[in-house]
PDB file of C-alpha atoms in Angstrom:
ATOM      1  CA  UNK A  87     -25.383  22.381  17.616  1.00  0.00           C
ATOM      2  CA  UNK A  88     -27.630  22.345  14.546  1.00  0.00           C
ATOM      3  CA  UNK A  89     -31.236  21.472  14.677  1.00  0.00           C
ATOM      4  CA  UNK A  90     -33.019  18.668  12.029  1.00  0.00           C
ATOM      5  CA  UNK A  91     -35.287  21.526  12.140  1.00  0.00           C
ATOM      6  CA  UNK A  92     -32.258  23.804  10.391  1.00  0.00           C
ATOM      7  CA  UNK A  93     -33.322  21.416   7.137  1.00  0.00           C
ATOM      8  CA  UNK A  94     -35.981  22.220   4.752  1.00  0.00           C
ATOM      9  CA  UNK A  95     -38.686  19.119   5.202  1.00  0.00           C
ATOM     10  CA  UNK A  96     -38.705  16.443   2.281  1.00  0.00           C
ATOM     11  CA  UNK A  97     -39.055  12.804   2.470  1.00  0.00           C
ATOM     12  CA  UNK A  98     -35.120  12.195   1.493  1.00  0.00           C
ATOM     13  CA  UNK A  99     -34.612  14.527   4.362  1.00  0.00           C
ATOM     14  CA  UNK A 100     -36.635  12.680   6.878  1.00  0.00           C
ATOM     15  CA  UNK A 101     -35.026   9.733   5.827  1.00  0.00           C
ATOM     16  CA  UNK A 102     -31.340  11.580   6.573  1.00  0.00           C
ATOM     17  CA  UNK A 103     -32.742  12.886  10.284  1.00  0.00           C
ATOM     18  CA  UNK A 104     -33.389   9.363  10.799  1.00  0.00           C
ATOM     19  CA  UNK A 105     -29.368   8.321  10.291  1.00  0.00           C
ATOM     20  CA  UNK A 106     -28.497  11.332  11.960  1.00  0.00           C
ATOM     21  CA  UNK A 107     -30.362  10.833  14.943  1.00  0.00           C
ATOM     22  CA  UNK A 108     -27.926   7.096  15.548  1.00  0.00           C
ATOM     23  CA  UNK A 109     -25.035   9.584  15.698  1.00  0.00           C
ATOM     24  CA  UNK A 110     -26.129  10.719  19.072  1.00  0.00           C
ATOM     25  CA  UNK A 111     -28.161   7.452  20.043  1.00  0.00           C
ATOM     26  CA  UNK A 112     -25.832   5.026  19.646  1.00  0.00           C
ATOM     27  CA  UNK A 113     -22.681   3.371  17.619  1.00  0.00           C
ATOM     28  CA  UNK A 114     -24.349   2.058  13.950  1.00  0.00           C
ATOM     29  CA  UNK A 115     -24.086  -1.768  14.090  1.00  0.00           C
ATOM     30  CA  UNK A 116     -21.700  -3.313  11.769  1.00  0.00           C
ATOM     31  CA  UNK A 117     -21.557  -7.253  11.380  1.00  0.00           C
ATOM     32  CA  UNK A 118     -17.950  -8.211  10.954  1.00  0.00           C
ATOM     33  CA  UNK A 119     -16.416 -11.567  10.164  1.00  0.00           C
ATOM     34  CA  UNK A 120     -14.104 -12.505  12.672  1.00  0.00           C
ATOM     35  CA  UNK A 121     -10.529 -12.779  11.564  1.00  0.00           C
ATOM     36  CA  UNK A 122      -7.672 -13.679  12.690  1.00  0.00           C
ATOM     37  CA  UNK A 123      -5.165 -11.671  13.773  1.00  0.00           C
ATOM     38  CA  UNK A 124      -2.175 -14.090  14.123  1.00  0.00           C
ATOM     39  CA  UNK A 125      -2.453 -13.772  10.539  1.00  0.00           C
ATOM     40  CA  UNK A 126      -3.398 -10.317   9.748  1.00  0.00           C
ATOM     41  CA  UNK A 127      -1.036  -8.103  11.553  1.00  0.00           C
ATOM     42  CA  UNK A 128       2.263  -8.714  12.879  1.00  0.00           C
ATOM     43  CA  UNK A 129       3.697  -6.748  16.632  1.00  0.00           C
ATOM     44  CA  UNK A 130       6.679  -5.280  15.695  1.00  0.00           C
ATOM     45  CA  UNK A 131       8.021  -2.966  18.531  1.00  0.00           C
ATOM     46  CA  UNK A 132       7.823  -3.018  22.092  1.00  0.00           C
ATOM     47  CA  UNK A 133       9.344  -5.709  24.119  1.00  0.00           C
ATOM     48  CA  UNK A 134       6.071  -7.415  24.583  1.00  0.00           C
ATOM     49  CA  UNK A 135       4.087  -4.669  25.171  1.00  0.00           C
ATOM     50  CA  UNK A 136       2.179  -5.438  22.753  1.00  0.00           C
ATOM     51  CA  UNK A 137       0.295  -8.873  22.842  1.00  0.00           C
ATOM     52  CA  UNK A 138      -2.301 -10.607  20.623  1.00  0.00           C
ATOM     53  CA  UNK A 139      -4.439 -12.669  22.818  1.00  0.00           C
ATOM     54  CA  UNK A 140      -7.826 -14.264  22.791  1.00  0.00           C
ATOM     55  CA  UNK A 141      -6.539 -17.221  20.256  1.00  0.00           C
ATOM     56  CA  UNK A 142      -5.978 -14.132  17.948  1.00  0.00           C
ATOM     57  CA  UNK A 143      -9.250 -12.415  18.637  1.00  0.00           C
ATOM     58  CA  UNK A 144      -7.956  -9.246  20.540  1.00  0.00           C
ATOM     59  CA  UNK A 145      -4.200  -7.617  20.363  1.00  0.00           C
ATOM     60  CA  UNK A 146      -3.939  -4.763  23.097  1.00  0.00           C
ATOM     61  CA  UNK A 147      -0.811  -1.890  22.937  1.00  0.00           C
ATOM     62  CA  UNK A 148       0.608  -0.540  26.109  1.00  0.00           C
ATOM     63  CA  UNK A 149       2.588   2.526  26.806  1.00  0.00           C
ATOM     64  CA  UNK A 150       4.953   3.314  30.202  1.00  0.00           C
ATOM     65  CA  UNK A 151       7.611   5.386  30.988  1.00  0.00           C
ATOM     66  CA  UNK A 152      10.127   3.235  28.951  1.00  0.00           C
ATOM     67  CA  UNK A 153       8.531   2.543  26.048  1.00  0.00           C
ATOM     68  CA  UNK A 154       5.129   2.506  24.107  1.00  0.00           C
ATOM     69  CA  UNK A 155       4.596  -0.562  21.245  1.00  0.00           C
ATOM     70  CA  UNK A 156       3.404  -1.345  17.703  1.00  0.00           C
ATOM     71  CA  UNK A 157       1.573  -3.183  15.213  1.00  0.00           C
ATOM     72  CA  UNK A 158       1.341  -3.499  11.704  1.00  0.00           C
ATOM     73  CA  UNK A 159      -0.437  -5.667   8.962  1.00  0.00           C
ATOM     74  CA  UNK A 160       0.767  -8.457   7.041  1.00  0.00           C
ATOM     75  CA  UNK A 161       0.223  -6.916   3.692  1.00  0.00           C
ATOM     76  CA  UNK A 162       0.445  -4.011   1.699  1.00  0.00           C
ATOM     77  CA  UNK A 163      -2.579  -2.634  -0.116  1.00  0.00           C
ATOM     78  CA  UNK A 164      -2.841  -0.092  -3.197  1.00  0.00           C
ATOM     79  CA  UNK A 165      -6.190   1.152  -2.557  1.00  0.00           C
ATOM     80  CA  UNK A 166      -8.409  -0.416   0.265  1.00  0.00           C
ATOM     81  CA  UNK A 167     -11.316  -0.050   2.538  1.00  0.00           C
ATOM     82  CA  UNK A 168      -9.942  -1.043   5.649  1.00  0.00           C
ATOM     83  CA  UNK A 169     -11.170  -0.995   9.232  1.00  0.00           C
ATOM     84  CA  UNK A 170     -10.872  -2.320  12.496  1.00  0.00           C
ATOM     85  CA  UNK A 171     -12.114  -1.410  15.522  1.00  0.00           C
ATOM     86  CA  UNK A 172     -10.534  -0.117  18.908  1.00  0.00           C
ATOM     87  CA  UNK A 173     -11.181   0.593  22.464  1.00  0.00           C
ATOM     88  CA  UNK A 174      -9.075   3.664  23.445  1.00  0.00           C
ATOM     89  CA  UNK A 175      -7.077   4.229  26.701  1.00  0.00           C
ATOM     90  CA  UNK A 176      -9.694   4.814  29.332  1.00  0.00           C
ATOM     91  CA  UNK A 177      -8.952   7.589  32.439  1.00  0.00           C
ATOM     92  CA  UNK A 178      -6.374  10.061  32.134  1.00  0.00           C
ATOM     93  CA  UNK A 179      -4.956   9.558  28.918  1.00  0.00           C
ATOM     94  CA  UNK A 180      -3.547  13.523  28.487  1.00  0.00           C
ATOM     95  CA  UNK A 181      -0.048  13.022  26.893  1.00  0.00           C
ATOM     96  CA  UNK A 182      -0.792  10.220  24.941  1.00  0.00           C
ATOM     97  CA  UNK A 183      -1.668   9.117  21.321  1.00  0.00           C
ATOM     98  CA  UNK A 184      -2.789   6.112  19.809  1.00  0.00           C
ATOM     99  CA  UNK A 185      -2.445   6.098  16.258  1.00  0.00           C
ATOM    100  CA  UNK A 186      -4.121   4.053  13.625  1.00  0.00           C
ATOM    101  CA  UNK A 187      -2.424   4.726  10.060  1.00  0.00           C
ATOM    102  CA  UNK A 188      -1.394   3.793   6.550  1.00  0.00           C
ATOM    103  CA  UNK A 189       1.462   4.454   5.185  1.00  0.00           C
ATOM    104  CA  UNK A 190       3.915   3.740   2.358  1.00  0.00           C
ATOM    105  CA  UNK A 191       7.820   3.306   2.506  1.00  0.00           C
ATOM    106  CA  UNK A 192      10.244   5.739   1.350  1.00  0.00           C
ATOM    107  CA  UNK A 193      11.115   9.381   1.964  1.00  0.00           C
ATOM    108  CA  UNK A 194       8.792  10.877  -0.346  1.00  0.00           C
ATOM    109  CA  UNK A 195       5.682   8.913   1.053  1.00  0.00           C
ATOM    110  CA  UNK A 196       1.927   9.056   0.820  1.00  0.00           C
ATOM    111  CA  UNK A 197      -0.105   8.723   4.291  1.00  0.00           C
ATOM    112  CA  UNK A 198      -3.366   8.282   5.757  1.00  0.00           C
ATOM    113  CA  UNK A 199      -4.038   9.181   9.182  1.00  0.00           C
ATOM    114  CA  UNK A 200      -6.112   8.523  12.504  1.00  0.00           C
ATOM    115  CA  UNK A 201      -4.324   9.849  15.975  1.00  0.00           C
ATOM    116  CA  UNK A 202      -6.473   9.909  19.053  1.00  0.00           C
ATOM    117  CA  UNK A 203      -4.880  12.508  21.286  1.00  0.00           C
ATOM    118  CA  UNK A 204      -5.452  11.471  24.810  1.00  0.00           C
ATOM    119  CA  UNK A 205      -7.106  13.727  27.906  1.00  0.00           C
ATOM    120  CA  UNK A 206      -7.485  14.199  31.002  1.00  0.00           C
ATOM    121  CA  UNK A 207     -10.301  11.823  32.454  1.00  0.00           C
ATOM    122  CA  UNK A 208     -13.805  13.353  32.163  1.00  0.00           C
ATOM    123  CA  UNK A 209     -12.662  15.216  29.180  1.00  0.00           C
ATOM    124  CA  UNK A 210     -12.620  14.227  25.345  1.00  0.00           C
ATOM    125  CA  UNK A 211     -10.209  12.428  23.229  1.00  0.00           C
ATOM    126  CA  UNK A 212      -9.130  15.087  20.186  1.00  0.00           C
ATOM    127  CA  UNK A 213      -9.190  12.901  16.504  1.00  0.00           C
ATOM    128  CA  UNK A 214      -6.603  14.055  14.663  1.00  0.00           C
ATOM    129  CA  UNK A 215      -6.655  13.428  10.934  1.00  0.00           C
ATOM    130  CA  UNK A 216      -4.145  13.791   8.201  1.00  0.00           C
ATOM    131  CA  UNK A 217      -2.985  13.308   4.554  1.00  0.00           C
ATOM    132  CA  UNK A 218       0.152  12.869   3.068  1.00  0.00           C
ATOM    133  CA  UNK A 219       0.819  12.836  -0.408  1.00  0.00           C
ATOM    134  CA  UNK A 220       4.738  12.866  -1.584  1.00  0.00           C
ATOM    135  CA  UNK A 221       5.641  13.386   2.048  1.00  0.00           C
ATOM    136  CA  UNK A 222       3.813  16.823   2.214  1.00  0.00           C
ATOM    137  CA  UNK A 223       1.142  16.477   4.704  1.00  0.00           C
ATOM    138  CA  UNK A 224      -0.251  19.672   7.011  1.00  0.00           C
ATOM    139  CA  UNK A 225      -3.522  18.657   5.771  1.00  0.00           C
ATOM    140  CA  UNK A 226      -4.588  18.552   9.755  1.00  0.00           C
ATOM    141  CA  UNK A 227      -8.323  18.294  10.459  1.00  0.00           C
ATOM    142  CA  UNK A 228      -9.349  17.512  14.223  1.00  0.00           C
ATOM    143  CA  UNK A 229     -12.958  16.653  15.301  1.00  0.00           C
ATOM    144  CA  UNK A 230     -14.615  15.538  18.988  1.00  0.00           C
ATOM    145  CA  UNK A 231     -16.759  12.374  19.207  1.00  0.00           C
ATOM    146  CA  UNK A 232     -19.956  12.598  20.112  1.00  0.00           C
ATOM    147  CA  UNK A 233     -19.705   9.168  22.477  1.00  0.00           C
ATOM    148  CA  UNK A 234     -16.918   7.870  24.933  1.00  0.00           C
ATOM    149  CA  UNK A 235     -14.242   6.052  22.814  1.00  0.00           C
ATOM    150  CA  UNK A 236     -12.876   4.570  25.925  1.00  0.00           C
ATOM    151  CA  UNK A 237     -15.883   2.563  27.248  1.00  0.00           C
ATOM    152  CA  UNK A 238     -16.738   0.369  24.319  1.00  0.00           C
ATOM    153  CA  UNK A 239     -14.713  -0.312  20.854  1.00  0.00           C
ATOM    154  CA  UNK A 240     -15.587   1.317  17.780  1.00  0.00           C
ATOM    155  CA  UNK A 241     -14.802   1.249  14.364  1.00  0.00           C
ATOM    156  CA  UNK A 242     -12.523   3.679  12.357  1.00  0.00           C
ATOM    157  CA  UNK A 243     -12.289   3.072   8.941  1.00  0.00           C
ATOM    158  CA  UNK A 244      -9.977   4.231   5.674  1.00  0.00           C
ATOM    159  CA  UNK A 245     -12.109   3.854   2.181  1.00  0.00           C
ATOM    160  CA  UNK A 246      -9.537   4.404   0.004  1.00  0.00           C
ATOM    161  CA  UNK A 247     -10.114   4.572  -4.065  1.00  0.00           C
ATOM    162  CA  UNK A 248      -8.774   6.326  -7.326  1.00  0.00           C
ATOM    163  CA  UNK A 249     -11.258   8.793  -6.354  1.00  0.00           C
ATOM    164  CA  UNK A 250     -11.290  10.040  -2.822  1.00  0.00           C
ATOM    165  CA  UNK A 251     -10.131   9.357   0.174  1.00  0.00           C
ATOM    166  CA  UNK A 252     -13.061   9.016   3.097  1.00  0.00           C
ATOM    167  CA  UNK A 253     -12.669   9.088   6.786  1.00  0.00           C
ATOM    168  CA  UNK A 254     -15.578   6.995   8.649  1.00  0.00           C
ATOM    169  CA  UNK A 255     -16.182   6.539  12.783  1.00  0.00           C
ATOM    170  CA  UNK A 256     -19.155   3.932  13.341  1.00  0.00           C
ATOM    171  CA  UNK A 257     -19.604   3.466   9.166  1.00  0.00           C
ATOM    172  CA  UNK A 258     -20.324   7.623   8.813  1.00  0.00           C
ATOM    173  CA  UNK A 259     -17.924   9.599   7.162  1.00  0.00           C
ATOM    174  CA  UNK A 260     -16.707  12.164   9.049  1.00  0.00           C
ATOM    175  CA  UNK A 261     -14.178  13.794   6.509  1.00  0.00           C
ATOM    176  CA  UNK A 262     -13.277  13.374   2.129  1.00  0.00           C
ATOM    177  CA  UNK A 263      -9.874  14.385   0.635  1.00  0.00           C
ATOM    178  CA  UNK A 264     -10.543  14.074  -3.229  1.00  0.00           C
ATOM    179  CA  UNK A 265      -8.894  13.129  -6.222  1.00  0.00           C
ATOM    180  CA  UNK A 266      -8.216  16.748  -7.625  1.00  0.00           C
ATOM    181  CA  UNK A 267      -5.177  15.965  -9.542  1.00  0.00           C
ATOM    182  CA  UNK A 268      -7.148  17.351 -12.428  1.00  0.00           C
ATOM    183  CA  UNK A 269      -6.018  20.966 -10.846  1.00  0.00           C
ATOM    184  CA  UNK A 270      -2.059  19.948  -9.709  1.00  0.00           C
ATOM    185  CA  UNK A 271      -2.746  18.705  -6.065  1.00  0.00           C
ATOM    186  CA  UNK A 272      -0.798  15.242  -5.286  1.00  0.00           C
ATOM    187  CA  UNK A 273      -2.684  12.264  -4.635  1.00  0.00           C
ATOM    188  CA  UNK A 274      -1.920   8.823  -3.114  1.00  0.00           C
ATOM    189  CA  UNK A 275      -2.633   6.923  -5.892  1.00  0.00           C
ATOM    190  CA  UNK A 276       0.961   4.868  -6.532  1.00  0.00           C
ATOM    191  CA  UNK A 277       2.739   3.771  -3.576  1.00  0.00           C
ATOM    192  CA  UNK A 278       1.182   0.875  -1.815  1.00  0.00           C
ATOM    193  CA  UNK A 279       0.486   1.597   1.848  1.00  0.00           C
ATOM    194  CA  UNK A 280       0.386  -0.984   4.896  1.00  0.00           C
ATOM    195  CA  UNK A 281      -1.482  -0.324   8.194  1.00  0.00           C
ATOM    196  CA  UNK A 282       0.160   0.727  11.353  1.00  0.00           C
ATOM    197  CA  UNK A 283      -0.745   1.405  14.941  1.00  0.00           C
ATOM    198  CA  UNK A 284       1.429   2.289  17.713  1.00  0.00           C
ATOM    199  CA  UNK A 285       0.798   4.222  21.252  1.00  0.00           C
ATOM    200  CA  UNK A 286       2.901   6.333  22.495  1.00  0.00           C
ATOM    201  CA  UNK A 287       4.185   9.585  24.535  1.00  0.00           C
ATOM    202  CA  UNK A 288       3.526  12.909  22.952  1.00  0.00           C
ATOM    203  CA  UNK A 289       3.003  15.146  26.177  1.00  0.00           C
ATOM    204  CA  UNK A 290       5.073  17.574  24.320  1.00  0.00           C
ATOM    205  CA  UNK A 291       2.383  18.371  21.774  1.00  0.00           C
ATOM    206  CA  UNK A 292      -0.952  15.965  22.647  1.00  0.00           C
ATOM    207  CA  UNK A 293      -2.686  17.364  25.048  1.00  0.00           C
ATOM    208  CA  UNK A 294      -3.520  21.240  25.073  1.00  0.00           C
ATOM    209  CA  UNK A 295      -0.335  22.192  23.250  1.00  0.00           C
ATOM    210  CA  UNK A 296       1.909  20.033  25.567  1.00  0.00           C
ATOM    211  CA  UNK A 297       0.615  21.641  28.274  1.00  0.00           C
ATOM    212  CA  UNK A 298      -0.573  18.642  29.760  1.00  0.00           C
ATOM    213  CA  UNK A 299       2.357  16.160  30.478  1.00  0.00           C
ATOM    214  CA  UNK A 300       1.519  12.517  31.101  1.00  0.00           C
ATOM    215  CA  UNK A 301       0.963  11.386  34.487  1.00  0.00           C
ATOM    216  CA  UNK A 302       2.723   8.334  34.735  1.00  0.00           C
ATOM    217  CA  UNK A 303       1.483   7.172  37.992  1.00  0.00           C
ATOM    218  CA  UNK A 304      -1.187   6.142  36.354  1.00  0.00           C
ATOM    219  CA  UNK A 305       0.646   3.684  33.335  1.00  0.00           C
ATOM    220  CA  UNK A 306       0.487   0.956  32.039  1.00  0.00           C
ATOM    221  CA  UNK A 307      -1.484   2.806  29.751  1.00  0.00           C
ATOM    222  CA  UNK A 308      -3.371   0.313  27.654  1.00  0.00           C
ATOM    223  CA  UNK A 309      -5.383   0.641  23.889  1.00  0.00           C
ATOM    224  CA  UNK A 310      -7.462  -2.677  22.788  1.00  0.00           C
ATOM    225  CA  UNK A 311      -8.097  -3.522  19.316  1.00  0.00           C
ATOM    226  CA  UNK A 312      -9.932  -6.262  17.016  1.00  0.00           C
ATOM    227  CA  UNK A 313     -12.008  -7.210  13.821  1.00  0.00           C
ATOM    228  CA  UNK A 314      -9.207  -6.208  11.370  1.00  0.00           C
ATOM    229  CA  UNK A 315     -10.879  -6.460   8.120  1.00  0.00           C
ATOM    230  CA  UNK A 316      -9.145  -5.310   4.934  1.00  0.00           C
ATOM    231  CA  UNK A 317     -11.074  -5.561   1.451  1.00  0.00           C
ATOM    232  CA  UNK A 318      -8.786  -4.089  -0.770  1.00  0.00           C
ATOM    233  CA  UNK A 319      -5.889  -4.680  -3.786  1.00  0.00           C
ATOM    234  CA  UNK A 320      -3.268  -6.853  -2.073  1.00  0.00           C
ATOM    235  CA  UNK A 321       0.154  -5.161  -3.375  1.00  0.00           C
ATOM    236  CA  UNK A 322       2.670  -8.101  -3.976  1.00  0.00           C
ATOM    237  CA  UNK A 323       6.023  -9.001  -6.194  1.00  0.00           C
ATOM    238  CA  UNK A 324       4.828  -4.953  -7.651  1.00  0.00           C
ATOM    239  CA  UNK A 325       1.692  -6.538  -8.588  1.00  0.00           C
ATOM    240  CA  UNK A 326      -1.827  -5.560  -7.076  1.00  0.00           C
ATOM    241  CA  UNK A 327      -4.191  -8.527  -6.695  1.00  0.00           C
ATOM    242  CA  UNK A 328      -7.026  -6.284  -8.374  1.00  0.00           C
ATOM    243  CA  UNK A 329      -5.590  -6.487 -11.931  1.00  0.00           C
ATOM    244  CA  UNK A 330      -4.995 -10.638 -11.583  1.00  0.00           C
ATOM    245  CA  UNK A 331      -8.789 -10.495 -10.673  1.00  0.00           C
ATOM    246  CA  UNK A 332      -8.468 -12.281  -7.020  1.00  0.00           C
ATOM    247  CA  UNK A 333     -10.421  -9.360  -5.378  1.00  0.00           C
ATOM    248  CA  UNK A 334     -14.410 -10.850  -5.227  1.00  0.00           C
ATOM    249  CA  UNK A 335     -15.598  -7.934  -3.973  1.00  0.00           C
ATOM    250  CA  UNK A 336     -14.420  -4.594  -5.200  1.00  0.00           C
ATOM    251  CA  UNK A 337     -17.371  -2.157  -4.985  1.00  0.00           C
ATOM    252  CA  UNK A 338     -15.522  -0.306  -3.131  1.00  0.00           C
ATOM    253  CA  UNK A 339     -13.042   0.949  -5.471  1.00  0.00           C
ATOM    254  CA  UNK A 340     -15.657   3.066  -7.161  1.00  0.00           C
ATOM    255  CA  UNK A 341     -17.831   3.564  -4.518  1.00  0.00           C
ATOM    256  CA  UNK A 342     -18.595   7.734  -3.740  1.00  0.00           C
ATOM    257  CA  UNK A 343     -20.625   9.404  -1.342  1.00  0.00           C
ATOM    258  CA  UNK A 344     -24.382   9.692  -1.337  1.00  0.00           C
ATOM    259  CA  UNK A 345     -26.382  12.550  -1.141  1.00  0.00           C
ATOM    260  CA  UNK A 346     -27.226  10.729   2.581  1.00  0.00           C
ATOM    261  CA  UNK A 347     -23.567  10.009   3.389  1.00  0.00           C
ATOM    262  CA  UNK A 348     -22.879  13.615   1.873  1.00  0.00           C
ATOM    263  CA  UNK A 349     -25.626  15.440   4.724  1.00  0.00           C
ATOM    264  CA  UNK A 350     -23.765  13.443   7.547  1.00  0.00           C
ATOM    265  CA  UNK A 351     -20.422  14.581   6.795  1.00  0.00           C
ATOM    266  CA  UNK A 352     -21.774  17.957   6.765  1.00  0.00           C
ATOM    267  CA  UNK A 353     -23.347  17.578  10.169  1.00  0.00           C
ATOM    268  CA  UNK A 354     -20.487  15.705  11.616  1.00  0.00           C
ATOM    269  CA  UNK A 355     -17.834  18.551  10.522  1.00  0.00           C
ATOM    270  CA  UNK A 356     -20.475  21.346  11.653  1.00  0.00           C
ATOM    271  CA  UNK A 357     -21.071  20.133  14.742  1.00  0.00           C
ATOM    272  CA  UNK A 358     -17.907  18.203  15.727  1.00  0.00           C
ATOM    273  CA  UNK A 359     -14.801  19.307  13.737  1.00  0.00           C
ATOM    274  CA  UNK A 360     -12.690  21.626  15.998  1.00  0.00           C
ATOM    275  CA  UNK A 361     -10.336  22.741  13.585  1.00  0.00           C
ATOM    276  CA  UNK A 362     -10.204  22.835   9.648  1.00  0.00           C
ATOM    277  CA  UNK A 363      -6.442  23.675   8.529  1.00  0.00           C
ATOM    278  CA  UNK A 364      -8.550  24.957   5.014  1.00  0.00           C
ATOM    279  CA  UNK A 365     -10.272  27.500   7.376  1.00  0.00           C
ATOM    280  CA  UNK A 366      -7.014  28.108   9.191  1.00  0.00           C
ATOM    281  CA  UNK A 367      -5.530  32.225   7.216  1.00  0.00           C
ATOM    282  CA  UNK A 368      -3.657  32.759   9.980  1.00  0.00           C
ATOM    283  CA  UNK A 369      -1.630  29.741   9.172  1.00  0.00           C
ATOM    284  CA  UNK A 370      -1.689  30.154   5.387  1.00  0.00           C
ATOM    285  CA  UNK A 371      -1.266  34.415   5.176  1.00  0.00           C
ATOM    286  CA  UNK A 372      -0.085  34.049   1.609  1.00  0.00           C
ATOM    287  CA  UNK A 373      -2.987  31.602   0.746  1.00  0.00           C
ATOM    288  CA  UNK A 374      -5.281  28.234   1.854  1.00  0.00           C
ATOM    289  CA  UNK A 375      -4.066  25.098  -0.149  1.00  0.00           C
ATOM    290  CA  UNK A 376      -5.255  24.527  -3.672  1.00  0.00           C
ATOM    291  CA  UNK A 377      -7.247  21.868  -2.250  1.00  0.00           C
ATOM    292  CA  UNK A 378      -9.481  24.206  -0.304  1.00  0.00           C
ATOM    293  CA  UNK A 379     -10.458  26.334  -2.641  1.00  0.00           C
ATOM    294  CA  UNK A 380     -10.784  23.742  -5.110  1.00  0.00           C
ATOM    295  CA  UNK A 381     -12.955  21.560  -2.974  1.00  0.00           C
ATOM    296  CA  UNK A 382     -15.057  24.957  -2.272  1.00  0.00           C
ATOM    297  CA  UNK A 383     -15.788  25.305  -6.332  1.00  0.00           C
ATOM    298  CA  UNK A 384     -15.899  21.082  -6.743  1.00  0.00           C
TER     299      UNK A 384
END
C-alpha cells in the first residue's frame, strides 16, 4: 500500500493527504435530500421480493432459491449524475451479485455498470465495473473497498457527461472512461439510459470463478437501498429536459476532474483495483483496446 510519504511535499499535496486519509477513516459525508421513492423508481420483477417501505424511504431486494428481484427508475436520462446509496448483503454472500446499472434499450446498447460480487463472510465484496458502448462492453475493471459495504450504506455514484464517464464510492472517484471519440472509440453519448438494480444468483461466475456456489441455507438474501437522487437531462417524447432549460442545476454536465480528485483516483486504483482489463496482454495477445493506449498518451 502506498505511503503519503511516496509524494513529493507541497502545500496542494498536504491538502490531497488530508482527503486521502477519509478513505481509510471513514465514509465522506454527503447531505442528501430525501426523496421519495414511490415516485422515483418503480419494482418490476420478483413476486414481491422486492418492497419499498418506510413511507418510501427505504426499498430492500431479496434473492432465494426461486428467484432474485428488481428495480428500476421512473425516468430515462441522457447524461446524469446519479447516485443512491446501498447497504449490501451482509454474511455469506459468495454466489451472489447485486447490481446497480444504467442502461439503454435496444440490441446495440450503451451501459454503465456497478456489480458487487458477493463472498464468503469475513471476506470482501469484489466491485465489478463496466462500459458498454454499442453493445461492446469487456471494458471490466474490479477494485476492493477499503470499508465493510455490508454494515452501513454507502453511496455509489454515475457522473455521466459529454466528456467522461466517472465512477465514485463515498463522492471519490474510483475509475474515468473518457470521451475519446476524437481517436474512433464509441461513446455513450445518444441513447438515453434508465437505472436498474436487481440481485441475483451468479454462483457460476461470482465468487472465485464459480468456485464458490451459494449456500442457500442461509437465504433470504437481502440488499437495502435509499436516497435516490438523479440530477440529470430527463429524456422524454425524444426530448431531453436540458435543451427546454428545466434542469436548474447542470454543473455537472461539464464538470471534470481536479488535480485533487485526479491524485485519489490514482491512489484508489493503486491500492485497491484488482484487475485492469487495459493491463490484461494475456487477454488481448493481438493488442490492449484503443482506449488504453489512448488514455496512456491523453
Amino acid at each position: 500500500m502506498a505511503t503519503f510519504s511516496s509524494y513529493p511535499f507541497t502545500l496542494a499535496n498536504a491538502l490531497v493527504a488530508i482527503v486521502l486519509v477519509s478513505l481509510i477513516s471513514g465514509p465522506l459525508i454527503v447531505a442528501f435530500a430525501a426523496g421519495n421513492l414511490y415516485q422515483d423508481v418503480d419494482v418490476t420483477w420478483g413476486d414481491g421480493r422486492g418492497k419499498i417501505l418506510n413511507n418510501g424511504q427505504l426499498l430492500t431486494l431479496s434473492l432465494d432459491k426461486a428467484s432474485g428481484s428488481g428495480f428500476q427508475s421512473k425516468n430515462q436520462f441522457l447524461y446524469g449524475k446519479i447516485e443512491m446509496q446501498i447497504k449490501l448483503v451482509p454474511g455469506n454472500s459468495a454466489g451472489t451479485v447485486t447490481a446497480y446499472y444504467l442502461r439503454s434499450e435496444g440490441s446495440s446498447w450503451d451501459e454503465i455498470d456497478f456489480e458487487f460480487l458477493g463472498n464468503l463472510s469475513g471476506d470482501p465484496y469484489t466491485v465489478h465495473t463496466n462500459v458498454y458502448t454499442q453493445g461492446q462492453g469487456n471494458r471490466e475493471q474490479q477494485f476492493r473497498l477499503w470499508f465493510d459495504p455490508t454494515a452501513d450504506f454507502h453511496t455509489y455514484s454515475f457522473l455521466w457527461n459529454p466528456a467522461h464517464v466517472v465512477f465514485y464510492v463515498d463522492g471519490r472517484p474510483i475509475r474515468e472512461f473518457k470521451n475519446l471519440e476524437g481517436v474512433g472509440i464509441p461513446y455513450p453519448k445518444s441513447q438515453p439510459m434508465r437505472l436498474y438494480s436487481s440481485l441475483w444468483n451468479a454462483d457460476d461466475w461470482a465468487t472465485r470463478g464459480g468456485l464458490v456456489k451459494t449456500d442457500w441455507s442461509k437465504a433470504p438474501f437481502t440488499a437495502s437501498f435509499r436516497n435516490f437522487r438523479a440530477n440529470g437531462c430527463v429524456w422524454s417524447n425524444g426530448v431531453s429536459s436540458c435543451k427546454s432549460g428545466s434542469v436548474n442545476n447542470n454543473t455537472w454536465l461539464s464538470q471534470q476532474l481536479d488535480s485533487a480528485n485526479q491524485k485519489v483516483l490514482r491512489w484508489v486504483q493503486k491500492n485497491y483495483m484488482i484487475y485492469n482489463y487495459c493491463t490484461d496482454t494475456k487477454r488481448f495477445p493481438q493488442g490492449l483496446p484503443l482506449e488504453c493506449t489512448a488514455n496512456t498518451k491523453s
